[in-house]
mmCIF file of C-alpha atoms in Angstrom:
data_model
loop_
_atom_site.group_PDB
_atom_site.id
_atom_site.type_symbol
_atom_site.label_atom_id
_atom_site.label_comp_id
_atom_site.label_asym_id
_atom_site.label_seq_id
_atom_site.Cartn_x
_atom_site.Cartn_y
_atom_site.Cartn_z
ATOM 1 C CA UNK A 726 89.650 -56.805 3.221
ATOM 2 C CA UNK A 727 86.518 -58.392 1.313
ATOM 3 C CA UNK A 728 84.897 -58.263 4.374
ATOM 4 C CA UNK A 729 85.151 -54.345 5.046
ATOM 5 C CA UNK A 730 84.435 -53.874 0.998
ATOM 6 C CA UNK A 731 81.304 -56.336 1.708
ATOM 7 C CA UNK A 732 80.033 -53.830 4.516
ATOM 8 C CA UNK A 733 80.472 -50.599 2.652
ATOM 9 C CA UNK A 734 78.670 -52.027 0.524
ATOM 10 C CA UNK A 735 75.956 -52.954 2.193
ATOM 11 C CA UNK A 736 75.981 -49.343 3.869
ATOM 12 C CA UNK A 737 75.670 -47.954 0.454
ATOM 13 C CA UNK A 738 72.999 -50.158 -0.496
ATOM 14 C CA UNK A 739 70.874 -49.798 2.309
ATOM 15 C CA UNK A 740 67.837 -47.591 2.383
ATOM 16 C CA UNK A 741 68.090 -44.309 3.649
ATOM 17 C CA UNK A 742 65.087 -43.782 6.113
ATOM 18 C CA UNK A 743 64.841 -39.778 6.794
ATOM 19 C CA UNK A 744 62.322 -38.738 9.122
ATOM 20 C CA UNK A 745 61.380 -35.392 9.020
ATOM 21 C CA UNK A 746 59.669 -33.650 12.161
ATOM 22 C CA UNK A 747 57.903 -30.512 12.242
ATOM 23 C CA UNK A 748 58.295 -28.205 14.637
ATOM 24 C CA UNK A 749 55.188 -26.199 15.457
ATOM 25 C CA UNK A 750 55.361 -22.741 17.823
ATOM 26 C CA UNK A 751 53.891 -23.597 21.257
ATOM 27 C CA UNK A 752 50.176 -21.854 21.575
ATOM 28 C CA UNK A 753 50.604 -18.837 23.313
ATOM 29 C CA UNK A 754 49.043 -18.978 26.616
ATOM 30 C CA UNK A 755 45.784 -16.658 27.326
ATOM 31 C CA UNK A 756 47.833 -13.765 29.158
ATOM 32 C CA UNK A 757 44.854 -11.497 30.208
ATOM 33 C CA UNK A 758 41.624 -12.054 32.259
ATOM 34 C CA UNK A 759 39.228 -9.086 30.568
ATOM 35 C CA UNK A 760 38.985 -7.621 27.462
ATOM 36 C CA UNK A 761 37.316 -3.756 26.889
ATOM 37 C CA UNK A 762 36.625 -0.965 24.551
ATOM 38 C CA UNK A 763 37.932 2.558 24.686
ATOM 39 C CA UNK A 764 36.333 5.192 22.211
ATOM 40 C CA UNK A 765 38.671 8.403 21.785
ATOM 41 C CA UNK A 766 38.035 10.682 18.342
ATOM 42 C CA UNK A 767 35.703 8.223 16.671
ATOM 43 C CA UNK A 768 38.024 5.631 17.191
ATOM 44 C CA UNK A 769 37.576 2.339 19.084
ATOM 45 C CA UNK A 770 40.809 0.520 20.815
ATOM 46 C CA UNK A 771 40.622 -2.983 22.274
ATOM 47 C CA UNK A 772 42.209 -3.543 25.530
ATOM 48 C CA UNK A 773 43.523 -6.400 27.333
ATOM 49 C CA UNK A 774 43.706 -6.123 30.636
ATOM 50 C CA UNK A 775 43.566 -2.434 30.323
ATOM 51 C CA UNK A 776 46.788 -2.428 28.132
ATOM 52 C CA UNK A 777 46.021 -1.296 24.370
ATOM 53 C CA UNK A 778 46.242 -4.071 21.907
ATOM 54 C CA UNK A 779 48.837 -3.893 19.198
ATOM 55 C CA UNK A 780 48.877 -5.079 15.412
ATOM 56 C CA UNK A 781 51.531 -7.703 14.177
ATOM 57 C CA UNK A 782 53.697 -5.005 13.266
ATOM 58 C CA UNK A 783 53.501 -3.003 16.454
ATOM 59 C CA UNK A 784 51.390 -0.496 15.308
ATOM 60 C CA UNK A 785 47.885 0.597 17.858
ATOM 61 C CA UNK A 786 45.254 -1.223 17.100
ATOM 62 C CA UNK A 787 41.948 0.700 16.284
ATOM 63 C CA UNK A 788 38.753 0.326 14.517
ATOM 64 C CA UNK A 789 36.434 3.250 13.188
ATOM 65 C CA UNK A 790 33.380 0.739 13.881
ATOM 66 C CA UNK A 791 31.624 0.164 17.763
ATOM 67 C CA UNK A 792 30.033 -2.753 16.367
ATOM 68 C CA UNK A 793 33.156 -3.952 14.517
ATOM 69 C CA UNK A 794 34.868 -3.454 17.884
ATOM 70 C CA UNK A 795 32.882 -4.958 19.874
ATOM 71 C CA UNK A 796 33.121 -7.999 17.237
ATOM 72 C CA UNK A 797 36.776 -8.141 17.575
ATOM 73 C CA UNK A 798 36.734 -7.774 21.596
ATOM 74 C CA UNK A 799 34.270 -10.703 21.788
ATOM 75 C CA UNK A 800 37.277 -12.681 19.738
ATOM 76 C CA UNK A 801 39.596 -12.091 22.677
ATOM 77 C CA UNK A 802 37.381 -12.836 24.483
ATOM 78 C CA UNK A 803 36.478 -16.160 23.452
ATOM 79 C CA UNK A 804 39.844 -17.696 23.968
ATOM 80 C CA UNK A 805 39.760 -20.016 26.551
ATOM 81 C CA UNK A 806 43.582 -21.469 28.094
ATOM 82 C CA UNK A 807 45.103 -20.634 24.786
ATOM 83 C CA UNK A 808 45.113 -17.905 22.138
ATOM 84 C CA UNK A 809 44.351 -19.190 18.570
ATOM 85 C CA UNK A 810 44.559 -16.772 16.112
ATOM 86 C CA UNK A 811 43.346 -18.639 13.355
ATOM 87 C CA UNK A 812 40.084 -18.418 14.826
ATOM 88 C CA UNK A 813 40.344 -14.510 15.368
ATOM 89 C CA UNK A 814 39.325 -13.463 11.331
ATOM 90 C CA UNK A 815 38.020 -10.072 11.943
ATOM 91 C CA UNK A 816 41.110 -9.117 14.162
ATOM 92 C CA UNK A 817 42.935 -10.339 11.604
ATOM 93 C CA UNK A 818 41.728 -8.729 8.930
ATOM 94 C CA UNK A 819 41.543 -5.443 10.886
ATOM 95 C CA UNK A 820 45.371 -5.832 11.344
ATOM 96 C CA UNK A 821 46.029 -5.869 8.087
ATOM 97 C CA UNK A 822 44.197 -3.053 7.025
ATOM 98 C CA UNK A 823 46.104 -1.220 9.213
ATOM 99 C CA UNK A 824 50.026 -2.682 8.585
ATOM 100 C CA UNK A 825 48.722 -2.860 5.124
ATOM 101 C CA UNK A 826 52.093 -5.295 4.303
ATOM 102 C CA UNK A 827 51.802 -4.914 0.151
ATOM 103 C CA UNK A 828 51.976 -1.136 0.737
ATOM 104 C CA UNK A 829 49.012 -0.976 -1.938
ATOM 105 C CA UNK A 830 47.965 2.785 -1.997
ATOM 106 C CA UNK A 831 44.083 3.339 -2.779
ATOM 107 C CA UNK A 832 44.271 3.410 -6.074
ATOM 108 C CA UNK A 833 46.199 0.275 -5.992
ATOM 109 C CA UNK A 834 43.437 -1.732 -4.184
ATOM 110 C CA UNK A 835 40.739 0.397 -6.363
ATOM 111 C CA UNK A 836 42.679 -0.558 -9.941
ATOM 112 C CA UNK A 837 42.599 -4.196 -8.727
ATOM 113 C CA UNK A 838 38.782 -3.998 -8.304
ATOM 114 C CA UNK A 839 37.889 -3.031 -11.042
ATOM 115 C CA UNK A 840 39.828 -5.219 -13.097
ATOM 116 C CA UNK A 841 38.589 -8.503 -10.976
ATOM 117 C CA UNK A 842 34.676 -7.299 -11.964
ATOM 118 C CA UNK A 843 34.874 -8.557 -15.198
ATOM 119 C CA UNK A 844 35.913 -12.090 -13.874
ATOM 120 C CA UNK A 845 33.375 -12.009 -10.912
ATOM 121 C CA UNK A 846 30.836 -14.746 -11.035
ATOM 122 C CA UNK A 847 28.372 -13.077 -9.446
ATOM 123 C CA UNK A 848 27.828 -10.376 -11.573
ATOM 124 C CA UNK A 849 26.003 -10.485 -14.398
ATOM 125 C CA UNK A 850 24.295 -8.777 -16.831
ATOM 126 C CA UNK A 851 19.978 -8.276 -16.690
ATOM 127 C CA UNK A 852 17.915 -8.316 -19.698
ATOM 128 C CA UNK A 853 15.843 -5.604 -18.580
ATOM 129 C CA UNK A 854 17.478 -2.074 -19.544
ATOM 130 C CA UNK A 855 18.347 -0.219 -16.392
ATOM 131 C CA UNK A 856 20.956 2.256 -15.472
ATOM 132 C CA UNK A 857 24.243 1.020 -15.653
ATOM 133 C CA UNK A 858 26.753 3.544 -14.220
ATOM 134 C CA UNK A 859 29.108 2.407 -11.946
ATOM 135 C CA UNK A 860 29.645 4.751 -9.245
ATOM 136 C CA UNK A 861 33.601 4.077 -7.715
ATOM 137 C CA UNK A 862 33.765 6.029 -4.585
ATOM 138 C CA UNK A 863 37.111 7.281 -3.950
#
């Protein structure tokens, strides 16, 4: 009987070594061989292997820009055996534009603005008198 007491004891006693693993999603392998552009109504759509790329939340994927799409194709196309989206900015920043996941209205995003002015570092006041209207385009 002491013995079993002296062995719970030391169970109880013991340190308790917890390892703790992460578990990271596999990189998603590069699934197409060439990216393109298609222009339709002033609107520019990245392809992948002539299929229509998609935003995260399934929505087409277009840009109003050629030179902003031709940024985002040569993002694709810069993945080599892998696809690392952390390294794709302006496709990311595209996509949320459009999935726009606050649900922010234009006023929202324009209220925000002009609030975060005052704290910008950046701006700052001249000592030669000038114009100072601020001109919000809406």
């Amino acid at each position: 009987m002491f013995q079993n007491t002296i062995k719970l004891i030391s169970r109880l006693c013991s340190p308790i070594v917890q390892t703790s693993i992460r578990h990271y999603p596999a990189p998603v392998k590069r699934f197409y061989r060439k990216t393109g552009i298609i222009s339709s109504n002033g609107r520019y759509e990245i392809t992948l292997d002539q299929r229509k790329l998609k935003t995260p939340k399934g929505a087409p994927f277009y840009v109003e820009s050629e030179p902003l799409a031709v940024a985002v194709a040569t993002e694709w196309d810069a993945q080599k055996e892998t696809i690392d989206r952390s390294s794709m900015h302006l496709t990311s920043l595209s996509s949320t534009v459009l999935d726009n996941p606050g649900g922010l209205k234009k006023m929202d995003i324009v209220n925000y603005l002009v609030n975060y002015i005052t704290t910008d570092a950046i701006l700052y006041h001249s000592s030669v008198s000038c114009n100072r209207n601020l001109i919000v385009f809406i």
